[in-house]
GROMACS .gro file of C-alpha atoms in nm:
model
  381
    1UNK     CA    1  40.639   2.788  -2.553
    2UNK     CA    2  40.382   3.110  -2.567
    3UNK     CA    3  40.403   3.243  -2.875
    4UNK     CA    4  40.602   3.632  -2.949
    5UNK     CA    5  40.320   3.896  -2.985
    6UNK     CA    6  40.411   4.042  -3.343
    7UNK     CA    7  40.532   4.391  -3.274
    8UNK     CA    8  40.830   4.254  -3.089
    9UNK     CA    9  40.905   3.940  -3.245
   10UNK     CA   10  40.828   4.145  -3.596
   11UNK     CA   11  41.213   4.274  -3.495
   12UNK     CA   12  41.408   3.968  -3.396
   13UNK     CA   13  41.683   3.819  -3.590
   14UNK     CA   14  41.903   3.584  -3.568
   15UNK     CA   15  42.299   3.677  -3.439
   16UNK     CA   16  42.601   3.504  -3.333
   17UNK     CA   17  42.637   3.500  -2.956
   18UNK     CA   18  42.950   3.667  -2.993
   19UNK     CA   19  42.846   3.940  -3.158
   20UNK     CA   20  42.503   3.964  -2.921
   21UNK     CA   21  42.720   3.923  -2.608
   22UNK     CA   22  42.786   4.340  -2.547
   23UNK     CA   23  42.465   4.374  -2.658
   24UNK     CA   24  42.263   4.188  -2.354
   25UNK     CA   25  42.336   4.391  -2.071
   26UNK     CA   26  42.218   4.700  -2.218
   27UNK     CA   27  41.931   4.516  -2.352
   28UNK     CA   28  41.802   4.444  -1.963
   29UNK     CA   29  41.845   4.836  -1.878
   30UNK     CA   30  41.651   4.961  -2.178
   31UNK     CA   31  41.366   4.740  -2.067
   32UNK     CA   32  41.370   4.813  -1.727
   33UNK     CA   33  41.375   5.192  -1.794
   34UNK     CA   34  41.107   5.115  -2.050
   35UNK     CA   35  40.906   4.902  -1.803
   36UNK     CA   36  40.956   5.220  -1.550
   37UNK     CA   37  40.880   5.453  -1.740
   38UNK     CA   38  40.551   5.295  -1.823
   39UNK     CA   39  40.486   5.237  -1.468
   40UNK     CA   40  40.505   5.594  -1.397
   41UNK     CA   41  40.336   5.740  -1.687
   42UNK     CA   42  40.036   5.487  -1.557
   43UNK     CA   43  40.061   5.621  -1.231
   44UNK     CA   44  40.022   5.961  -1.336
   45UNK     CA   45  39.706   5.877  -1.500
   46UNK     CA   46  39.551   5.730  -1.193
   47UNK     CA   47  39.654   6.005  -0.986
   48UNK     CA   48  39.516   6.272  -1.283
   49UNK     CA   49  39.179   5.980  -1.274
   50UNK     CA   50  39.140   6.057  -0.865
   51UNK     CA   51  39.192   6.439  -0.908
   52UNK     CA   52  38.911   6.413  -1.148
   53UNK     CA   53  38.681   6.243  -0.956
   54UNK     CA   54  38.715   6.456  -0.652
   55UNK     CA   55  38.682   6.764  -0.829
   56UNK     CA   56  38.327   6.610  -0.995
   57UNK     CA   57  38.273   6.547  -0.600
   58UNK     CA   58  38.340   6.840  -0.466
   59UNK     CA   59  38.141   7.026  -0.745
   60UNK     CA   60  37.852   6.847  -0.661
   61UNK     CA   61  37.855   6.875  -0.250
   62UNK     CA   62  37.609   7.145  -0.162
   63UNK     CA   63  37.625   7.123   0.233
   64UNK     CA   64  37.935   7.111   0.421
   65UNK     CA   65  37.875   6.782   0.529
   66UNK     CA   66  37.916   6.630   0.220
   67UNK     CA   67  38.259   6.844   0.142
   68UNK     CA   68  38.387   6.632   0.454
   69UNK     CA   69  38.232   6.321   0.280
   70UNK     CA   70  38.460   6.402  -0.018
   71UNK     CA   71  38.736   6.451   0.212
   72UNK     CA   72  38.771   6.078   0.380
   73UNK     CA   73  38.717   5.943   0.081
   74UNK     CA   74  39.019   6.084  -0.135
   75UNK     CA   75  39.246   6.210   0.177
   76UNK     CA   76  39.127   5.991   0.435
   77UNK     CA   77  39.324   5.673   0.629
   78UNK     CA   78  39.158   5.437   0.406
   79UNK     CA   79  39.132   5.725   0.111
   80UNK     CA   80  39.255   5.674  -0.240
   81UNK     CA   81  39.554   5.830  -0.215
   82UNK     CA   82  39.623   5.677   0.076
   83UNK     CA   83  39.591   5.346  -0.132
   84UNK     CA   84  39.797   5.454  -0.431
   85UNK     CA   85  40.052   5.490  -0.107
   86UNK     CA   86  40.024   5.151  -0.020
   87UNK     CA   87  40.140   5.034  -0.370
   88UNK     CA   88  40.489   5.200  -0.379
   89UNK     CA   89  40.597   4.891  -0.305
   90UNK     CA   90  40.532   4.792  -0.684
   91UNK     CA   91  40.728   5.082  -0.790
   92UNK     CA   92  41.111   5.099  -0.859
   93UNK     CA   93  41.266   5.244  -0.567
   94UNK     CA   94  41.470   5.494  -0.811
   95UNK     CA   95  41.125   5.597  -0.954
   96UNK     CA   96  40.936   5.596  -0.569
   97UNK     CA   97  41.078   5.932  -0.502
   98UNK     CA   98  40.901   6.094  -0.824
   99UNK     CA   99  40.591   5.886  -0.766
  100UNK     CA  100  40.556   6.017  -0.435
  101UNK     CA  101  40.596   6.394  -0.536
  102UNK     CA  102  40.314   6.338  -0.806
  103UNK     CA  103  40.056   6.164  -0.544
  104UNK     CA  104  40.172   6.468  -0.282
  105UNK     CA  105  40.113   6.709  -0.544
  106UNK     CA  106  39.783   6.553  -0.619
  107UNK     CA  107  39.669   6.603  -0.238
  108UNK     CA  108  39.763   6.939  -0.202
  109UNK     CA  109  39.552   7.031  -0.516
  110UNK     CA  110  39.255   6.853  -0.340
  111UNK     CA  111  39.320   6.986   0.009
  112UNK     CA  112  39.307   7.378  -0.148
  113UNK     CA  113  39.026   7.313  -0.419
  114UNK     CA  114  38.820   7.160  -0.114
  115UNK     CA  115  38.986   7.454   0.176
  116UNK     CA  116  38.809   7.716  -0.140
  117UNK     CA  117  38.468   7.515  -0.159
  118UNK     CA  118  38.435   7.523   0.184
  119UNK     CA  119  38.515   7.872   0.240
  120UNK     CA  120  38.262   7.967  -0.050
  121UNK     CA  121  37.949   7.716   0.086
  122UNK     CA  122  38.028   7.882   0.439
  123UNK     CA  123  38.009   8.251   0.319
  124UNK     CA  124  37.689   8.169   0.096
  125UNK     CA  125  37.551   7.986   0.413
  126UNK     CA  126  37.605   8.330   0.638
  127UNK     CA  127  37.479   8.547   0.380
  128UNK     CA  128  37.121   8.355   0.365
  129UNK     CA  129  37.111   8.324   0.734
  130UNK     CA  130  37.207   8.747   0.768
  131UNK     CA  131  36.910   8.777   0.525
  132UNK     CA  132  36.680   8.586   0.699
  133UNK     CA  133  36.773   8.781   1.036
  134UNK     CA  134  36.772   9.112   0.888
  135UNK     CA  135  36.739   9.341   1.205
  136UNK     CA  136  36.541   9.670   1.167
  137UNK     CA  137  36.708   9.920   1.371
  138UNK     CA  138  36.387  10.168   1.283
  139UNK     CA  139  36.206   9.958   1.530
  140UNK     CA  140  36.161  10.094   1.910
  141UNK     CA  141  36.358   9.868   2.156
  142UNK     CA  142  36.260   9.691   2.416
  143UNK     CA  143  36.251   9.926   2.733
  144UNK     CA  144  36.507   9.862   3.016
  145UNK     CA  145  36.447   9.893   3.383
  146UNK     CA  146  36.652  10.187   3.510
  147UNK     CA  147  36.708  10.159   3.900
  148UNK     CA  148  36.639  10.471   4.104
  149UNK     CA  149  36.828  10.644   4.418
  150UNK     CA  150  36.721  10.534   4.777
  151UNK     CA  151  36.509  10.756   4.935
  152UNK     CA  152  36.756  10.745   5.215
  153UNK     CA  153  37.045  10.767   4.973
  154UNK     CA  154  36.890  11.100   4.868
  155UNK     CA  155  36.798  11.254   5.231
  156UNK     CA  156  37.190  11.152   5.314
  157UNK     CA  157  37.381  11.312   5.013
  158UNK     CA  158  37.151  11.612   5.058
  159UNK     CA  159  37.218  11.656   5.446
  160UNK     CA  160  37.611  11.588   5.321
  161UNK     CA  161  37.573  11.849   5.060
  162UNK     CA  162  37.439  12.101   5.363
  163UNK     CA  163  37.675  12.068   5.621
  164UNK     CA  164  37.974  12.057   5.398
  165UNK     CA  165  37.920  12.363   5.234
  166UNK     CA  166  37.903  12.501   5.624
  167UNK     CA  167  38.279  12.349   5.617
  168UNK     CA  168  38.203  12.004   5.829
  169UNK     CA  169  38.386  11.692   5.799
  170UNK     CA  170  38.199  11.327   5.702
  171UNK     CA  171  38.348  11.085   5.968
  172UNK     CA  172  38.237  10.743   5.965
  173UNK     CA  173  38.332  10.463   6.255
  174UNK     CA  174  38.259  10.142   6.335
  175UNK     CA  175  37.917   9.941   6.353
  176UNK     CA  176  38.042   9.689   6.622
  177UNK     CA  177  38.168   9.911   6.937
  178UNK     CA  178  38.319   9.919   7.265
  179UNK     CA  179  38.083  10.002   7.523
  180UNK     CA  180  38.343  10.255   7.668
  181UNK     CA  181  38.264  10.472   7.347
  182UNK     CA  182  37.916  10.369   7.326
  183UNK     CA  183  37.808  10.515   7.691
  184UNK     CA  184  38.093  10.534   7.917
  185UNK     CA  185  38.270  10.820   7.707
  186UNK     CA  186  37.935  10.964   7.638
  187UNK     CA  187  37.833  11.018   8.046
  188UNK     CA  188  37.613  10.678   8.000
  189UNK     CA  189  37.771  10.525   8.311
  190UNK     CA  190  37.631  10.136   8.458
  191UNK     CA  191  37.296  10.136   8.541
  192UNK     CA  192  37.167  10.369   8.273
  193UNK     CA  193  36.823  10.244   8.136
  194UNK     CA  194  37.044  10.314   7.785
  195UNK     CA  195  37.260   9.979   7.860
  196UNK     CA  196  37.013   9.758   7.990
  197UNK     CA  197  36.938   9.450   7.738
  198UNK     CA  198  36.632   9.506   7.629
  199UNK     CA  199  36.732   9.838   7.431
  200UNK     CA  200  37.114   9.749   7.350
  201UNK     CA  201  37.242   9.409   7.151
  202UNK     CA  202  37.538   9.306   7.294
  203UNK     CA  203  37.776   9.047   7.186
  204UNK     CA  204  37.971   9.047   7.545
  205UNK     CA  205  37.990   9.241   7.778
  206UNK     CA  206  38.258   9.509   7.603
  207UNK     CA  207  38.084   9.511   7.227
  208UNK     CA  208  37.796   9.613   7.121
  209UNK     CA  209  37.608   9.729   6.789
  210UNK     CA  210  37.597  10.104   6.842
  211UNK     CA  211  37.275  10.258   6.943
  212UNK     CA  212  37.382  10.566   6.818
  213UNK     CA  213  37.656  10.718   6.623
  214UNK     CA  214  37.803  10.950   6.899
  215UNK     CA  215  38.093  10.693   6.950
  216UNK     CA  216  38.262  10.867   6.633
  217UNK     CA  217  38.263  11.179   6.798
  218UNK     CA  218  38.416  11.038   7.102
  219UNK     CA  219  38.666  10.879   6.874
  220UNK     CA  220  38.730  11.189   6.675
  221UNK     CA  221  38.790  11.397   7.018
  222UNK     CA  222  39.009  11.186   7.177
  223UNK     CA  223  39.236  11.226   6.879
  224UNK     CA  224  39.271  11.573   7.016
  225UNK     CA  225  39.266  11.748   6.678
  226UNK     CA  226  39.107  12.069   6.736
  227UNK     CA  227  38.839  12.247   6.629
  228UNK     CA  228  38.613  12.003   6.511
  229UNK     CA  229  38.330  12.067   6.322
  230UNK     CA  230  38.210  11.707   6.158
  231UNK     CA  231  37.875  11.494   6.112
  232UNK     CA  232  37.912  11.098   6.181
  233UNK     CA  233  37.651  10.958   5.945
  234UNK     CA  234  37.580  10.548   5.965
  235UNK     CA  235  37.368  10.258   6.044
  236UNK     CA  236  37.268  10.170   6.452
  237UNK     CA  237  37.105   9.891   6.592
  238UNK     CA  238  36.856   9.923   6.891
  239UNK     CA  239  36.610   9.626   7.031
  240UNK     CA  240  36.290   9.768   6.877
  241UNK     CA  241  35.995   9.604   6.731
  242UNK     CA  242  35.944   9.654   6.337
  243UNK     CA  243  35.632   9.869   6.313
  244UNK     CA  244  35.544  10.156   6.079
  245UNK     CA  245  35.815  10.430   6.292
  246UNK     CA  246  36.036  10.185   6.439
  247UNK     CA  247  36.317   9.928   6.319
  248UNK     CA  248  36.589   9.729   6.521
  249UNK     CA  249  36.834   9.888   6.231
  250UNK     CA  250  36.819  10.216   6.104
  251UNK     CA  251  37.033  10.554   6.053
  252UNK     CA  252  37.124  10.819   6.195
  253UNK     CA  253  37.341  11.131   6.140
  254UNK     CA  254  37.504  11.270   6.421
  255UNK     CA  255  37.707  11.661   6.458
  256UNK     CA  256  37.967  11.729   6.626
  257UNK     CA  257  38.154  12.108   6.682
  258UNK     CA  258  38.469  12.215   6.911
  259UNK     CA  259  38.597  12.477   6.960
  260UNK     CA  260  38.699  12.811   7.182
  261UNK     CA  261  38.412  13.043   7.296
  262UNK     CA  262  38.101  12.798   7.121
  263UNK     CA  263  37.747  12.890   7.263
  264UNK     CA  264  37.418  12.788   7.204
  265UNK     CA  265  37.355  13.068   6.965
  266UNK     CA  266  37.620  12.922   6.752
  267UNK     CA  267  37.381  12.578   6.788
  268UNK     CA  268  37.060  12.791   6.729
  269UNK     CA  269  37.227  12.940   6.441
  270UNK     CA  270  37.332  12.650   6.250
  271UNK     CA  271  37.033  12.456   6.273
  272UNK     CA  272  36.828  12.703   6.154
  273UNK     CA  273  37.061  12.722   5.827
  274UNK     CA  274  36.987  12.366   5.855
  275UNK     CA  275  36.604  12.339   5.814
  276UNK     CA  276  36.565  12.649   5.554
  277UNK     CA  277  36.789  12.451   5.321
  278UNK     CA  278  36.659  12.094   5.379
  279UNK     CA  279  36.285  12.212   5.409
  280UNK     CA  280  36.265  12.564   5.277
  281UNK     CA  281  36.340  12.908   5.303
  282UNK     CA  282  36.031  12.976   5.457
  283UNK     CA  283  36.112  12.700   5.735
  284UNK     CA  284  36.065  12.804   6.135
  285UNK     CA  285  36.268  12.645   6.449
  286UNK     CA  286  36.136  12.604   6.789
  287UNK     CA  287  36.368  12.470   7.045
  288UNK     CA  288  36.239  12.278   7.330
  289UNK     CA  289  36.375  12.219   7.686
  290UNK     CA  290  36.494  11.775   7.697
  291UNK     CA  291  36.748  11.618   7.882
  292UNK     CA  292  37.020  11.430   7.696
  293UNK     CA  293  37.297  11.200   7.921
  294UNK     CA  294  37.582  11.357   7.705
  295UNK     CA  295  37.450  11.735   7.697
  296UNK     CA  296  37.393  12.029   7.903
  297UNK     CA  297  37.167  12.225   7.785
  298UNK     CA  298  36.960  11.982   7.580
  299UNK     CA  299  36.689  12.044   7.381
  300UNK     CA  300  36.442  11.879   7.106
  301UNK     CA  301  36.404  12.117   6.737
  302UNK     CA  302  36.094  12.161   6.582
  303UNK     CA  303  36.006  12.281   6.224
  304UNK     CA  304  35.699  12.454   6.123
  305UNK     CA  305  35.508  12.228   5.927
  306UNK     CA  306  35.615  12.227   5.516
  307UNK     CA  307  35.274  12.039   5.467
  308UNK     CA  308  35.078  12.339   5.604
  309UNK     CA  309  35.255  12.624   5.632
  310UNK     CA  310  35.249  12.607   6.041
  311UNK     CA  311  34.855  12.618   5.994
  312UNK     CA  312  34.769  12.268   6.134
  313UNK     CA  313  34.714  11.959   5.955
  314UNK     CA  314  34.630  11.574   5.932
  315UNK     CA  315  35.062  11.568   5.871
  316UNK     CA  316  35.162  11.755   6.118
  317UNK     CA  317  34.849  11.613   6.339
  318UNK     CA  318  34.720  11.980   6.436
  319UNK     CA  319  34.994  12.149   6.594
  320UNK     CA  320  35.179  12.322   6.303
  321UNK     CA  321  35.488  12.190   6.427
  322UNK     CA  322  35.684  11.863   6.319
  323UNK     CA  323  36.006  11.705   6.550
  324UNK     CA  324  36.316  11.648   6.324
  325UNK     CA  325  36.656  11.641   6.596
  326UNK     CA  326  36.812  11.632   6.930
  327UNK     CA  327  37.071  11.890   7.042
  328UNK     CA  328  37.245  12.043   7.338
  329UNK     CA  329  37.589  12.186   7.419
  330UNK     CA  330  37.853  11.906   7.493
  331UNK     CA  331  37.873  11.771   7.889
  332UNK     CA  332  38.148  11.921   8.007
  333UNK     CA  333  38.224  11.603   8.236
  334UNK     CA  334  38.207  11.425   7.775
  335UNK     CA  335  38.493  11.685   7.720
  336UNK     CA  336  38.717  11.580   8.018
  337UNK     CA  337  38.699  11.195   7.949
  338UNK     CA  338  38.744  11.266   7.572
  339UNK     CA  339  39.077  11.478   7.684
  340UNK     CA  340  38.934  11.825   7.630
  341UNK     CA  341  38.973  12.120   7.894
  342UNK     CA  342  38.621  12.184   7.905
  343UNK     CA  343  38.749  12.523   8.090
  344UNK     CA  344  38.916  12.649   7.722
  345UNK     CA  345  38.698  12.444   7.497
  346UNK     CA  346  38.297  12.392   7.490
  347UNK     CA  347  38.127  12.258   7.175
  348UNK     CA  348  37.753  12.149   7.060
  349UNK     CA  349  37.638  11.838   6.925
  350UNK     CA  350  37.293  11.744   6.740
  351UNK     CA  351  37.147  11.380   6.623
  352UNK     CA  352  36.861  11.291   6.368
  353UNK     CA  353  36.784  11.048   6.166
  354UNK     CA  354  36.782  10.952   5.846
  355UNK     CA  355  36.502  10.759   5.783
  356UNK     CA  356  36.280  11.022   5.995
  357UNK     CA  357  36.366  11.336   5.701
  358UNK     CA  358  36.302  11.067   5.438
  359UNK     CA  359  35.991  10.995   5.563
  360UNK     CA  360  35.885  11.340   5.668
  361UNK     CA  361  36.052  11.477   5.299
  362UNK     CA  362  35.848  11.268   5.064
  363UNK     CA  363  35.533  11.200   5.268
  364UNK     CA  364  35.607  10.850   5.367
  365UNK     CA  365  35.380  10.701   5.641
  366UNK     CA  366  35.535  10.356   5.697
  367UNK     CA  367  35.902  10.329   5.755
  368UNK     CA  368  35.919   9.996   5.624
  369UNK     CA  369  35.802  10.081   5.297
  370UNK     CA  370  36.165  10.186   5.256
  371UNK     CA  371  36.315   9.821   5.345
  372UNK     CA  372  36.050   9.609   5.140
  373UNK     CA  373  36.215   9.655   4.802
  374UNK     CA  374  35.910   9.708   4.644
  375UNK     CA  375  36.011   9.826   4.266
  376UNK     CA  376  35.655  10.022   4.242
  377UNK     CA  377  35.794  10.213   4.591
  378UNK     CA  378  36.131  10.283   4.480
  379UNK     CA  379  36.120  10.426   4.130
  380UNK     CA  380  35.909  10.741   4.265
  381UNK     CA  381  36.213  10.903   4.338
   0.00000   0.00000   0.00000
């Protein structure tokens, strides 16, 4: 038999069993509470033991990388606490509720001492990194490309900016047309060199790209809303060769007037306004006998030269004179398929284009300077 360790056997004496009998039963609960008690008091300690610890860890962790190293080992699946979990089972199940507050208690102190750490080491970390990439604002930045207005953008909004102060209309229409509005409306009939192949794409026999944009003023009359006083400016497609005054796309802007008792003063008249506002004050007109399919009179408008005055020069190749438009009062036989009594009605109409008062309005010598793109072209204007 082992022998009594002195501080309890130091108490023992000897009793009747009858008089230890009532005395047994309580004697098992006062150990057990003793023995729980204990149990608890030791688990506290551990628990206090692992709070230590991490704290020493997280204290020492200078990188976030090791604050996630202290982490998995106290909170982690195979963590401390996680072990002290795993013994429950060794505790008295009156005493595993209290047990489990302590070791839950334990964790949450961990989880906000390491949330604070963290939060700390991450604003420290910023801080260094702001002043290491201190900006100086004092410095000149970097210059930006700034992108520049067509030449053709600005020839367009400045013929818009004419006419509508004269109180015309914009009209646009479409690029793919009917041939009836293309040349039948416009007194183009079968057989005109105008429609043959070479000159005009067509996609059947019916549509075509427009050659011109005089189909918008057939449109516009047969709408029957009179007067008209409008300009039709857009893009037209003929079969030419790309050289330095031709292109199988280009623009034109095309005029358009109806109304009772029109002449070809009124014509004279307005495009004289015309090219003293787009050219100068000082600007001269000279109209010259042509034949257009669609008008009767026709004729072709000069300008007196803007380079040289009207003097002669390598621009204006000697003459003093420079081309800019077709005109002519409207066919009367254009009025009666467009649904206009030419008999009450008469009207003028005008065409140039767009690319030709770029060209002639900043000095350009090559048309296709103003398709290449070229950034050292386009930021001139």
């Amino acid at each position: 038999m082992n022998e009594c360790p002195q501080d309890i056997c130091a108490g023992i004496r000897v009793v009747s069993r009858v008089i230890a009998r009532p005395f047994l039963g309580m004697s098992f609960f006062y150990l057990k509470f003793v023995m729980s008690r204990k149990g608890r008091e030791a688990m506290k300690e551990k628990l206090q033991s692992i709070k230590e610890e991490a704290l020493k860890a997280i204290e020492a962790a200078d990188v976030p990388e090791k604050l996630n190293d202290v982490r998995v080992k106290f909170l982690g699946k195979k963590g401390e606490l996680t072990a002290v979990l795993k013994g429950m089972k060794e505790v008295a199940p009156e005493e595993r509720p209290k047990v489990g507050q302590l070791v839950n208690e334990t964790r949450a102190s961990i989880e906000k001492i390491l949330e604070e750490s963290k939060a700390k080491m991450e604003r420290v970390i910023r801080e260094e990194k702001m002043k290491q990439e201190v900006i100086d604002v004092t410095l000149p930045s970097k210059k930006n490309m700034v992108g520049h207005r067509h030449p053709n953008t600005i020839a367009l909004e400045e013929v818009e900016r004419i006419f509508i102060g004269m109180g015309y209309e914009v009209v646009e229409g479409p690029e793919v047309e009917y041939d009836l509005y293309n040349f039948e409306k416009l007194n183009i009939p079968d057989g005109h060199p105008a429609k043959d192949e070479q000159d005009t794409f067509y996609i059947n026999k019916e549509i075509l790209l427009r050659t011109q944009t005089s189909p918008v003023q057939a449109r516009v009359m047969e709408q029957g809303k009179l007067p008209i006083r409008m300009i039709a400016p857009g893009r037209v497609f003929r079969s030419d060769e790309v050289d330095a005054t031709h292109s199988p796309s280009f623009h034109q802007i095309e005029g358009l007037v109806i109304d009772k008792n029109i002449s070809f003063a009124d014509l004279k008249g307005t495009l004289e306004v015309f090219a003293k506002e787009l050219f100068g004050p000082e600007t001269k007109t000279k109209f010259r006998p042509h034949h257009f399919p669609f008008t009767e009179p026709s004729a072709e408008v000069d300008v007196t030269c803007f380079k040289c005055g009207g003097k002669g020069c390598r621009f204006c190749k000697g003459s003093g004179w420079i081309e800019i438009l077709g005109c002519g009062m409207v066919h009367p036989h254009v009025l009666e398929m467009c649904g206009i009594d030419p008999n009450e009605y008469t009207g003028f109409a005008f065409g140039v284009g767009l690319e030709r008062i770029a060209l002639l309005k900043y000095e350009i010598d090559d048309m296709r300077l103003l398709y290449e793109n070229d950034i050292r072209f386009l930021k001139q204007f």
